[in-house]
Coordinates of C-alpha atoms and ligand atoms in Angstrom, one line a residue:
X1 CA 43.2 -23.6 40.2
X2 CA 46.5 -21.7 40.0
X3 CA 46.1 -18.0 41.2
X4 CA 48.9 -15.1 40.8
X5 CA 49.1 -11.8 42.7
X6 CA 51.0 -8.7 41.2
X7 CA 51.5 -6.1 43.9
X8 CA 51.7 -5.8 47.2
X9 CA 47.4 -5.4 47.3
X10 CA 47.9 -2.3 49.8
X11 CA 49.5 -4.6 52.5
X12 CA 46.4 -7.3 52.0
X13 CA 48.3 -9.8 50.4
X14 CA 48.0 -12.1 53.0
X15 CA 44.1 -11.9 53.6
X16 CA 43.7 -12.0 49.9
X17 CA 45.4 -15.5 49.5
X18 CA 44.1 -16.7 52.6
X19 CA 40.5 -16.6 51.2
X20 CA 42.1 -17.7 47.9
X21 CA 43.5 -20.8 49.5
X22 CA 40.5 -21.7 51.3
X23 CA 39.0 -22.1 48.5
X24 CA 41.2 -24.6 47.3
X25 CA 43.6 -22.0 44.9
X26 CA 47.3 -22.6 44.4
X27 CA 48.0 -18.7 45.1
X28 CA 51.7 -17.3 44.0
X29 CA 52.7 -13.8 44.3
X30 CA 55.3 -11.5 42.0
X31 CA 56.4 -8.2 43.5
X32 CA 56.0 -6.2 40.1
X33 CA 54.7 -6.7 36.9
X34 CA 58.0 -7.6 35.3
X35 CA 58.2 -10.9 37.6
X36 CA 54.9 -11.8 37.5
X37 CA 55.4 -11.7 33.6
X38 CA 58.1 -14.2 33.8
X39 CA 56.2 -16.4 35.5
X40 CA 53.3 -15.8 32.8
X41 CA 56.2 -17.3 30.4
X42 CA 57.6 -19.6 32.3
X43 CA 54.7 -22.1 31.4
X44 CA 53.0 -22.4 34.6
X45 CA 50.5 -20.5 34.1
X46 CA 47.8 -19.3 36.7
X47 CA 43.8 -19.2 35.8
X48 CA 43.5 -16.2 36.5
X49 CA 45.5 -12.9 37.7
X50 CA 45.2 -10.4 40.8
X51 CA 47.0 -7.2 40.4
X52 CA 47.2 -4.2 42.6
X53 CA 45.4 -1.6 41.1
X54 CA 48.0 1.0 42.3
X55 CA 50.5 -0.8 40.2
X56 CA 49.4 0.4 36.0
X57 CA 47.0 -2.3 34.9
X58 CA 47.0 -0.9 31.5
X59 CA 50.8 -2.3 31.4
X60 CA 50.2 -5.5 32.5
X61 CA 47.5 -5.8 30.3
X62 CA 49.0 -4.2 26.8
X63 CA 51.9 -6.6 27.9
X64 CA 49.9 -9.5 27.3
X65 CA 48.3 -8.5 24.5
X66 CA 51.2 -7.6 22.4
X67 CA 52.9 -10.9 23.8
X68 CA 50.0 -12.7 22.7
X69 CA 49.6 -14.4 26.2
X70 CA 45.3 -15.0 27.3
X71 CA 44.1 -14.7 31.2
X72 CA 42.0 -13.0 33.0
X73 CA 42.9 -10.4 35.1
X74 CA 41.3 -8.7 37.9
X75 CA 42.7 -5.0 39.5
X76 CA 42.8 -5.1 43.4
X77 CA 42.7 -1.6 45.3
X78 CA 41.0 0.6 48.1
X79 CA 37.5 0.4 47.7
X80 CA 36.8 4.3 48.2
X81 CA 38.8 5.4 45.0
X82 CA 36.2 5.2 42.2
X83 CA 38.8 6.0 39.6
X84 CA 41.1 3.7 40.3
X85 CA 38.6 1.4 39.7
X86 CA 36.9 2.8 36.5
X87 CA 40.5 3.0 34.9
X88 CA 41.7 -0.7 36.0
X89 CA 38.5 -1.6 33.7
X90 CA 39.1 0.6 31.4
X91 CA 42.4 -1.1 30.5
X92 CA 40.7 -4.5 30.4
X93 CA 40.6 -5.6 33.8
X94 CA 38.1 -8.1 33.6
X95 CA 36.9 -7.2 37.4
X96 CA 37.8 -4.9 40.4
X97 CA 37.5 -5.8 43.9
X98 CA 37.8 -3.4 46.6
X99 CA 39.8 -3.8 49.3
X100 CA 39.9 -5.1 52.3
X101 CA 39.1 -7.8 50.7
X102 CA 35.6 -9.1 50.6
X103 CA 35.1 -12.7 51.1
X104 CA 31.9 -13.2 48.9
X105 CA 33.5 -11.2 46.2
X106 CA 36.6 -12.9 46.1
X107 CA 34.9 -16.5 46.0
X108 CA 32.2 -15.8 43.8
X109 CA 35.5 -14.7 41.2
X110 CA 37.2 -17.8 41.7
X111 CA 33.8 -20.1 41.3
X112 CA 33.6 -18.2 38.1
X113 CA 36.9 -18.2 37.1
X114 CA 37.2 -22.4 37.7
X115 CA 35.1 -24.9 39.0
X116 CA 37.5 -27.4 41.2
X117 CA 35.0 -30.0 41.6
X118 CA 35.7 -32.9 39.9
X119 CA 33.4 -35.3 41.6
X120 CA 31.5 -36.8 38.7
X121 CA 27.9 -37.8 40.4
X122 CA 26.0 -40.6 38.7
X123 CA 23.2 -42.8 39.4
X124 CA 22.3 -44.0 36.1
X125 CA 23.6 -47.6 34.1
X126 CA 24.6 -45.2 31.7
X127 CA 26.5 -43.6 32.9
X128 CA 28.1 -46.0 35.0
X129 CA 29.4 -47.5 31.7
X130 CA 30.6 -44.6 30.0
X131 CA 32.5 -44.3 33.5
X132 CA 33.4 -48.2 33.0
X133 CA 34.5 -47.6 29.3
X134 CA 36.8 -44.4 30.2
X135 CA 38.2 -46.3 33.1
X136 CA 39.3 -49.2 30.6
X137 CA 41.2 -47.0 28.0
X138 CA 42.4 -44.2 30.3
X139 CA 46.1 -46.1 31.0
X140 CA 46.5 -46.3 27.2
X141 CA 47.9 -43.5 25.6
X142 CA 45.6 -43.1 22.8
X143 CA 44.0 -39.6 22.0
X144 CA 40.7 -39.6 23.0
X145 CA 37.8 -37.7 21.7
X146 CA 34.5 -36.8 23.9
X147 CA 31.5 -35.9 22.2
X148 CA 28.4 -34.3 24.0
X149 CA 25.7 -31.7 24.1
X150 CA 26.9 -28.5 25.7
X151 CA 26.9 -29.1 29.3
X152 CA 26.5 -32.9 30.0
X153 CA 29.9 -33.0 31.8
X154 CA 32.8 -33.5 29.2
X155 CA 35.5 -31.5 30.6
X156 CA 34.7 -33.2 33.8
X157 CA 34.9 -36.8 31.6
X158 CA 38.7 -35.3 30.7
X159 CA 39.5 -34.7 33.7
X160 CA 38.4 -38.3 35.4
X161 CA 40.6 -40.0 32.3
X162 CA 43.3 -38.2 33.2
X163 CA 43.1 -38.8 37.1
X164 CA 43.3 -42.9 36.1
X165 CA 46.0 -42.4 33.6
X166 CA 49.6 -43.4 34.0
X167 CA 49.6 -39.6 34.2
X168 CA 47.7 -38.6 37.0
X169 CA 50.5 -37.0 38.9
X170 CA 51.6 -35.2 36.1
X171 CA 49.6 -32.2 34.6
X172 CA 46.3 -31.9 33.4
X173 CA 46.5 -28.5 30.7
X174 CA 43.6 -27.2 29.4
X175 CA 43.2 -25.4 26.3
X176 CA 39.8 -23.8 25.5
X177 CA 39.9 -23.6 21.5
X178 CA 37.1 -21.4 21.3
X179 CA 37.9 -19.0 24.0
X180 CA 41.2 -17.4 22.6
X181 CA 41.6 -15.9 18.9
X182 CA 42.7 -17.3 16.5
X183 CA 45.7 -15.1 16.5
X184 CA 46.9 -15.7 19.6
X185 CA 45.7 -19.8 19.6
X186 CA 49.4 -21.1 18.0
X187 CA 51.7 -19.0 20.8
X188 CA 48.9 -20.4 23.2
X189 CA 50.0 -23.5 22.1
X190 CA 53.1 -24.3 20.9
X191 CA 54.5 -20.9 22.9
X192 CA 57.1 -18.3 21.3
X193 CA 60.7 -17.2 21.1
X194 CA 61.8 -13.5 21.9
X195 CA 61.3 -11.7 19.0
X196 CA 59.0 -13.7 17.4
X197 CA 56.6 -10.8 16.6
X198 CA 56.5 -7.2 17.5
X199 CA 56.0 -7.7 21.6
X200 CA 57.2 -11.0 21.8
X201 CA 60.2 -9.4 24.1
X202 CA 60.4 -12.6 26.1
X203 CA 60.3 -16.4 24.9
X204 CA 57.4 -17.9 26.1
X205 CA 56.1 -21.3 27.0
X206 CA 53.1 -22.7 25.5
X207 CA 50.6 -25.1 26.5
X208 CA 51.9 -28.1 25.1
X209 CA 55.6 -28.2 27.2
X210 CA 53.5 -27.1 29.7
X211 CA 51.2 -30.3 29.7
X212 CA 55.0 -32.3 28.9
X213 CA 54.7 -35.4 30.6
X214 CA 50.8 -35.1 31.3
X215 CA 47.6 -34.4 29.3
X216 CA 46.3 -32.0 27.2
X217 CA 42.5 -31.0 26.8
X218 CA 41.8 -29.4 23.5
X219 CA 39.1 -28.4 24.3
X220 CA 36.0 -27.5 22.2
X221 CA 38.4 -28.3 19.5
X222 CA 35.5 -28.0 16.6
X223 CA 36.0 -24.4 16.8
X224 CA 40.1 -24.4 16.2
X225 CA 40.6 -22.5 12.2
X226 CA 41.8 -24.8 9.5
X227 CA 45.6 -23.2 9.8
X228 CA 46.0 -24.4 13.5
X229 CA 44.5 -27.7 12.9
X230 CA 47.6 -28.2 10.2
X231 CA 50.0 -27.1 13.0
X232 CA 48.4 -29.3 15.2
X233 CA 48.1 -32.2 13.2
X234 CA 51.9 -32.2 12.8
X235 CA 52.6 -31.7 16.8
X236 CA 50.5 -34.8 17.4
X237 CA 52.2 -37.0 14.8
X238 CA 55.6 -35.7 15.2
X239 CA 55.4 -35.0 18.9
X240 CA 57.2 -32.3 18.1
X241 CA 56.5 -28.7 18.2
X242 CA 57.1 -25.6 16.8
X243 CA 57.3 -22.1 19.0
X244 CA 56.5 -19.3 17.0
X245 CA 60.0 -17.6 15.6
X246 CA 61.5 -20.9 16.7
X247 CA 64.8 -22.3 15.0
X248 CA 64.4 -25.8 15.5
X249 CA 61.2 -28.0 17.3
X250 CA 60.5 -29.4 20.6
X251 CA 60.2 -32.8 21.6
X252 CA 56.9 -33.1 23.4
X253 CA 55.6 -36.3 25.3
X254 CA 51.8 -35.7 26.1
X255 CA 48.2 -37.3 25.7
X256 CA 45.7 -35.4 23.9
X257 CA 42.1 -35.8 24.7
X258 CA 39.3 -33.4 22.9
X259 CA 36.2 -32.3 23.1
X260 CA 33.2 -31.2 20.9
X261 CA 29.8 -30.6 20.9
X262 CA 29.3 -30.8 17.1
X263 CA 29.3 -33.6 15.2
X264 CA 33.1 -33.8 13.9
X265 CA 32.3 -35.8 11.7
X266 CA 29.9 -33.7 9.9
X267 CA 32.3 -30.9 9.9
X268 CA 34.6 -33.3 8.2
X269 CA 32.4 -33.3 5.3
X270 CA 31.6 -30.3 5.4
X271 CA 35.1 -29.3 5.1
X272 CA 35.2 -27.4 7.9
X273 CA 37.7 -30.0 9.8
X274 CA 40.5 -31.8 8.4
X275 CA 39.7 -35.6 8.2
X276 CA 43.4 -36.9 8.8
X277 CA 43.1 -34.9 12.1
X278 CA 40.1 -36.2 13.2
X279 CA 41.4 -39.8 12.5
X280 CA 44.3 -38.9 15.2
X281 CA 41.8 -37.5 17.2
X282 CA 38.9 -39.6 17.4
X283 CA 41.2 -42.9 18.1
X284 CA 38.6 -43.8 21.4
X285 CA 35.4 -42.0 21.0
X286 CA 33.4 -41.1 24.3
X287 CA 29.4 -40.3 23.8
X288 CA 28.5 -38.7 26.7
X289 CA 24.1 -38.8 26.6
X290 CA 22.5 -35.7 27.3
X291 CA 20.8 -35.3 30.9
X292 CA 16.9 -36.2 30.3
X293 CA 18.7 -39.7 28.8
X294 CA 20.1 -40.8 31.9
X295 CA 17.2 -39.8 33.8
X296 CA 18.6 -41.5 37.5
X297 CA 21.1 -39.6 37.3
X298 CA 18.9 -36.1 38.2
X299 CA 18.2 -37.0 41.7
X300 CA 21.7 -37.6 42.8
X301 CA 22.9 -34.9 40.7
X302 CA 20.2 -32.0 42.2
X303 CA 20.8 -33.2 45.7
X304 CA 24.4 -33.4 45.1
X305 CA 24.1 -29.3 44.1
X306 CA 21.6 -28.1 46.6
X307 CA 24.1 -29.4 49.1
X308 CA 26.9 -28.0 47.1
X309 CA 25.6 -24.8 47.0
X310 CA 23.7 -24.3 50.5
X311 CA 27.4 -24.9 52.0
X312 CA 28.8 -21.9 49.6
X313 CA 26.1 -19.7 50.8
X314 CA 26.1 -20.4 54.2
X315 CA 22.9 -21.4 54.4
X316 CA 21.5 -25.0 56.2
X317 CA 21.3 -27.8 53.6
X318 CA 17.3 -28.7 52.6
X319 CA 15.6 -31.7 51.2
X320 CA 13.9 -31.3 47.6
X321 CA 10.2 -31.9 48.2
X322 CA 9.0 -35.1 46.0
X323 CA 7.0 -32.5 43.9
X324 CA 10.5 -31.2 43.3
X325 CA 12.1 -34.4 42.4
X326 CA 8.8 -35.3 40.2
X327 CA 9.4 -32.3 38.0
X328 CA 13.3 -32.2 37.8
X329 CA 12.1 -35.8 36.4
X330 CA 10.4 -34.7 33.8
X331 CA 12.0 -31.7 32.9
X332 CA 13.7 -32.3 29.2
X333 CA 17.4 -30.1 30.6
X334 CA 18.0 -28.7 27.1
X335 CA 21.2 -27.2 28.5
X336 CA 22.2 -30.6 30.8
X337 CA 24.1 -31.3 33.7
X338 CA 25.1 -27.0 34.0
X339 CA 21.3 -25.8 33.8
X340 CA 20.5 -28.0 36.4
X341 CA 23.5 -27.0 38.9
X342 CA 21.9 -23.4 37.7
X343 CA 18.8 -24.2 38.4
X344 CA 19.5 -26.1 41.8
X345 CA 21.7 -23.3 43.0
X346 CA 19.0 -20.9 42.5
X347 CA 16.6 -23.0 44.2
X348 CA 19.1 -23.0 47.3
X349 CA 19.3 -18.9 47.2
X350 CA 15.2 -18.6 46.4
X351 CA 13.7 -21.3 48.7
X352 CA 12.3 -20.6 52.1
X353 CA 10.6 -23.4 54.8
X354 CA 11.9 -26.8 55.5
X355 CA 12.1 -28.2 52.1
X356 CA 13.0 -27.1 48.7
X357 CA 9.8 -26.9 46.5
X358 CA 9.6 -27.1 43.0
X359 CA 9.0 -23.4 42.1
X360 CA 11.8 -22.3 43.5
X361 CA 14.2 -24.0 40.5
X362 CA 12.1 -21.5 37.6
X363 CA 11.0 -24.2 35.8
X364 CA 7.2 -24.5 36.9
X365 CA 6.1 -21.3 35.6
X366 CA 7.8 -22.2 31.8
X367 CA 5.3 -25.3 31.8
X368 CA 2.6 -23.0 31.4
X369 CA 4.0 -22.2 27.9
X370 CA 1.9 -23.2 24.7
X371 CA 3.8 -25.9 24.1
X372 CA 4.4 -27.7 27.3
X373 CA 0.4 -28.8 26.8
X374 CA 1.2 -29.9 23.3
X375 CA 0.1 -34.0 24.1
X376 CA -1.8 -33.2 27.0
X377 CA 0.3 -34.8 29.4
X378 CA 2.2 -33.3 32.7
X379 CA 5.4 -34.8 30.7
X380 CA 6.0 -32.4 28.2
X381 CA 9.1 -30.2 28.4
X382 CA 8.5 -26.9 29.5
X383 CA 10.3 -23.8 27.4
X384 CA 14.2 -23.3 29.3
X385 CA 15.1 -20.0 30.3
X386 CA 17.6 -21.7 33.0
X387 CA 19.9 -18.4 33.0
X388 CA 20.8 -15.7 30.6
X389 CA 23.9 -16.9 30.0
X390 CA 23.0 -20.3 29.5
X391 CA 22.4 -21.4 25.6
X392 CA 19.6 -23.3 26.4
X393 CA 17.7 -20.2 26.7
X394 CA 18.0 -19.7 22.9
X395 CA 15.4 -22.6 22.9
X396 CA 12.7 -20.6 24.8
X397 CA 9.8 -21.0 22.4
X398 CA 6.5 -19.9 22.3
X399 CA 6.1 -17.4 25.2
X400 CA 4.6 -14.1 25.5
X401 CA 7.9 -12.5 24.8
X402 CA 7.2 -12.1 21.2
X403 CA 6.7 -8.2 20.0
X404 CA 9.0 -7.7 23.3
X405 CA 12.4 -6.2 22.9
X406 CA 15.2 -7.8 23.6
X407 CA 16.6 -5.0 26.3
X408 CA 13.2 -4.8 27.8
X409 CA 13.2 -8.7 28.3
X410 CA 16.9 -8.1 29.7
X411 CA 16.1 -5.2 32.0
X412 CA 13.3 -7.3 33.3
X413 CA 15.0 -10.2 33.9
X414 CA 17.6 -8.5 35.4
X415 CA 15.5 -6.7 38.1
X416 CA 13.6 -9.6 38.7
X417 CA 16.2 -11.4 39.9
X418 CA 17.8 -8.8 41.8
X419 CA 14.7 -8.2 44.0
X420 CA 14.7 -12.0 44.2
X421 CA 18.5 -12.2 45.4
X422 CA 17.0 -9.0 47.9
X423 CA 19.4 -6.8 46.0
X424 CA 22.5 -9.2 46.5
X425 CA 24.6 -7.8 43.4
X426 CA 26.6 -11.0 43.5
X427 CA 24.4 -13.4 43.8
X428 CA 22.1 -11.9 40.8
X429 CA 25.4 -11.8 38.7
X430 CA 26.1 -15.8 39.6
X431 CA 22.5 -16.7 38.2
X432 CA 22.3 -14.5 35.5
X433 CA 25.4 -15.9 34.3
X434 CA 27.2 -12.3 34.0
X435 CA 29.9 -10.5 35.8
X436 CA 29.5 -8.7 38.7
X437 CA 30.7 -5.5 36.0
X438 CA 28.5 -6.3 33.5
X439 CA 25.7 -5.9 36.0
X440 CA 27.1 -3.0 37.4
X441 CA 26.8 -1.4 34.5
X442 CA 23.6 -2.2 33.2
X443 CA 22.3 -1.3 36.7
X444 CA 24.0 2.0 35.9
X445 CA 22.2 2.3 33.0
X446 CA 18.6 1.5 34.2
X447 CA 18.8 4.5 37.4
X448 CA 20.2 6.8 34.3
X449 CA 16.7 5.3 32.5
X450 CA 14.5 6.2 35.5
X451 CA 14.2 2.6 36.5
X452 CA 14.2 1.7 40.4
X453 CA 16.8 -1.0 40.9
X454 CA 16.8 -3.0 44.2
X455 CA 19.4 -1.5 46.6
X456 CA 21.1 -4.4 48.4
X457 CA 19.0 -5.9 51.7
X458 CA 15.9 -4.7 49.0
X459 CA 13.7 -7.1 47.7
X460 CA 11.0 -9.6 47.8
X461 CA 11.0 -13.4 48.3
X462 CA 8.2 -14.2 45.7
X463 CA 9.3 -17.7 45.8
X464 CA 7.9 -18.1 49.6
Ligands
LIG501 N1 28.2 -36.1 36.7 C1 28.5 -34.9 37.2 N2 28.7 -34.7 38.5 C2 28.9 -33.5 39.0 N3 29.0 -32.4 38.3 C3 28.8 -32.4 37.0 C4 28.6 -33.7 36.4 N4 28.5 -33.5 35.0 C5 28.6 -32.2 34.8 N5 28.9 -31.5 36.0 C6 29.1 -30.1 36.2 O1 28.3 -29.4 35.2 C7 29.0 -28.4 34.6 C8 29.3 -28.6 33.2 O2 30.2 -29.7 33.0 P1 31.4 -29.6 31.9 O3 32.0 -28.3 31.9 O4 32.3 -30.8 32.1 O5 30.5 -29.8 30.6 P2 30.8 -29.7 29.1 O6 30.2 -30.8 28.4 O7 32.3 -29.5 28.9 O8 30.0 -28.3 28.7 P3 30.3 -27.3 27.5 O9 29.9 -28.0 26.3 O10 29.3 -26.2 27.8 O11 31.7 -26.9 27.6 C9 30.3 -28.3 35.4 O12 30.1 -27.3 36.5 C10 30.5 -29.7 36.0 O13 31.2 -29.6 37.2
LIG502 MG1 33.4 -27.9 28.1

């Protein structure tokens, strides 16, 4: 991952990128906003931005609005200054660490930010010939389409084709369709001149001169409106694109490969995707099987993250107990390959003794759910509720949440977790699947409520 520093960070520059680069970040640095602007143009764009909160965040961040340019940004400054703080959020910092900066903190951002690891862990036949297949048609330069439920691993299958392409020293771009608005998606793209729109005081690079050469990941491209799949369709059959408020198109030389998790096809006739696009698109088409179909692949994939995991956390590396490895078995991993690294990353931070016991991945106590008896046999599914953030907890069934609200449910989960995380504010956040701020907030808003939240070093390990 690419990382960009605006500011001087109060003088802690230095121990700012070295955590950065440890963890495997390409860190660059721009004195003032202005520079660091140009470099947002320039086309090599950073996954994320640090800027010092002493510098006026609100600039940076109306700049990129009204230039139509999409990244996260976090505000850097001294940890005592509350204010500082509450106004780098205000103006749509998406985080604020304090400074000196804190290790944990700074880690935990970047793991959320971009998973680096593109190892892909198999065990199964499966999908050992999925691997086979992409292997065989990754030289080509045909676009490629890879289908899959959310979660079993297509960005990773993206990024494996392009590491045995002809193009694996060029650049891998990804562009997450249904991350960025639809008004921002075509300079996102295609990238704009100066005065293209009102704020467009710059030209700016887009995605696909910046992938020239290399591949580009439209990604989640189901989601892209009907407009952009028009401009798109012509930059893929032209190889040629348009900047916004540009006179005359660019010649572009790169490889697309997309992913979906709907059926494309269906949303071709349902006329909610054009068919002469999908025909470019879906020129090599890549099934990747949800998890509970490649079932050997579970055992190599948990151990793989408890190790993963139990390394980021410092802690010594366990064995999963065989009453472990007999449930993840079984377990029907509505929300794949990502509620299982969840799930075995929780396990690491709940666990205590020499081994890693079944109840401490969550999914034990969901078996006791009406339905999990349904044919009487130790087999059937238990309800997910792998993480809040995960969408396979929109398939929690049959509980004895009904008649509950929704905040109450929240609130409870929320605690819960922090006492089990003994009041570790970023470790709670990295299961729930939330930011650090969101939880800050809604902690904010429980001791307003009355509620006793766990202070940090508070808590209780009920998962001994
Ligand atoms: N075979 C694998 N080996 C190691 N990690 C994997 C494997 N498959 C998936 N993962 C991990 O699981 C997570 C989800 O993978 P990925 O983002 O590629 O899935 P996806 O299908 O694109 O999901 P979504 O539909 O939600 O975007 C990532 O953290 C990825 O690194
Ligand atoms: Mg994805």
């Amino acid at each position: 991952m690419q990382l960009l520093i605006i500011g001087s960070l109060g003088g802690q520059i230095g121990a700012a990128s070295r955590i950065a680069m440890a963890r495997g970040a390409k860190v660059s640095h721009s004195e003032d906003i202005a520079k660091g602007l140009q470099v947002l143009r320039s086309g090599q764009s950073p996954d994320l931005v640090m800027i010092d909160a002493t510098l006026s965040v609100a600039d940076l961040i109306s700049a990129l609005e009204s230039e139509r340019i999409s990244v996260p940004v976090v505000a850097c400054g001294t940890g005592t200054d509350a204010d500082v703080a509450v106004r780098a959020i205000k103006a749509g910092a998406e985080e604020y660490v304090p400074l000196p900066p804190n290790p944990e903190l700074i880690a935990a951002i970047l793991t959320a930010v971009v998973e680096e690891d593109h190892n892909i862990v198999h065990a199964d036949g499966k999908t050992a010939n999925l691997l086979k297949l992409a292997e065989q048609i990754a030289p080509s330069d045909a676009s490629v389409l890879i289908t899959g439920a959310s979660g079993t691993g297509k960005e990773l299958m993206a990024r494996y084709i392009h590491g045995k392409s002809r193009r694996a020293d060029k650049r891998f771009v990804a562009v997450n369709c249904a991350a960025i608005p639809d008004n921002l998606l075509e300079s996102e793209l295609f990238g704009h001149e100066k005065g293209a729109f009102t704020g467009a005081v710059a030209r700016r690079i887009g995605k696909f001169e910046e992938a020239n050469g290399g591949t580009l990941l439209l990604d989640e491209i189901s989601e892209m409106d009907p407009r952009m799949q028009a401009k798109l369709l012509r930059a893929i059959q032209e190889r040629e694109i348009d900047r916004v408020g540009g006179r005359q198109p660019v010649k572009v030389d790169v490889r697309i490969l997309a992913t979906s998790n709907r059926d494309l096809r269906q949303e071709v006739s349902q006329g909610n995707f054009r068919e002469d696009l999908y025909f470019r698109l879906n020129v090599v088409n890549l099934v990747v099987p949800p998890l509970r179909e490649r079932v050997e692949d579970i055992g190599v994939l948990a151990t793989y993250f408890v190790k993963k995991y139990a390394k980021a956390n410092g802690v010594e590396p366990r064995p999963l107990s065989p009453e472990a490895q007999r449930l993840l078995r079984q377990y029907e991993w509505p929300g794949n390959v990502r509620e299982l690294e969840n799930a075995a990353h929780r396990a690491v931070l709940l666990s205590t003794g020499p081994e890693i016991g079944s109840e401490a991945f969550g999914l034990v106590e969901r078996a006791a759910g009406p339905l999990a008896a349904k044919d009487g046999t130790a087999t059937a599914p238990p309800a997910s509720q792998a993480s809040a953030g995960d969408t396979a907890a929109g398939e929690q069934r049959g509980s004895g949440l009904v008649g509950r609200t929704v905040s109450d449910v929240e609130r409870e989960l929320i605690i819960d977790t922090l006492h089990h995380c003994l009041g570790n504010r970023t470790h709670a956040a990295s299961i729930l699947g939330i930011s650090i701020r969101t939880l800050r907030n809604k902690l904010k808003q429980y001791v307003e409520q009355g509620f006793a939240v766990p202070m940090p070093g508070e808590g209780e390990r009920s998962a001994a």
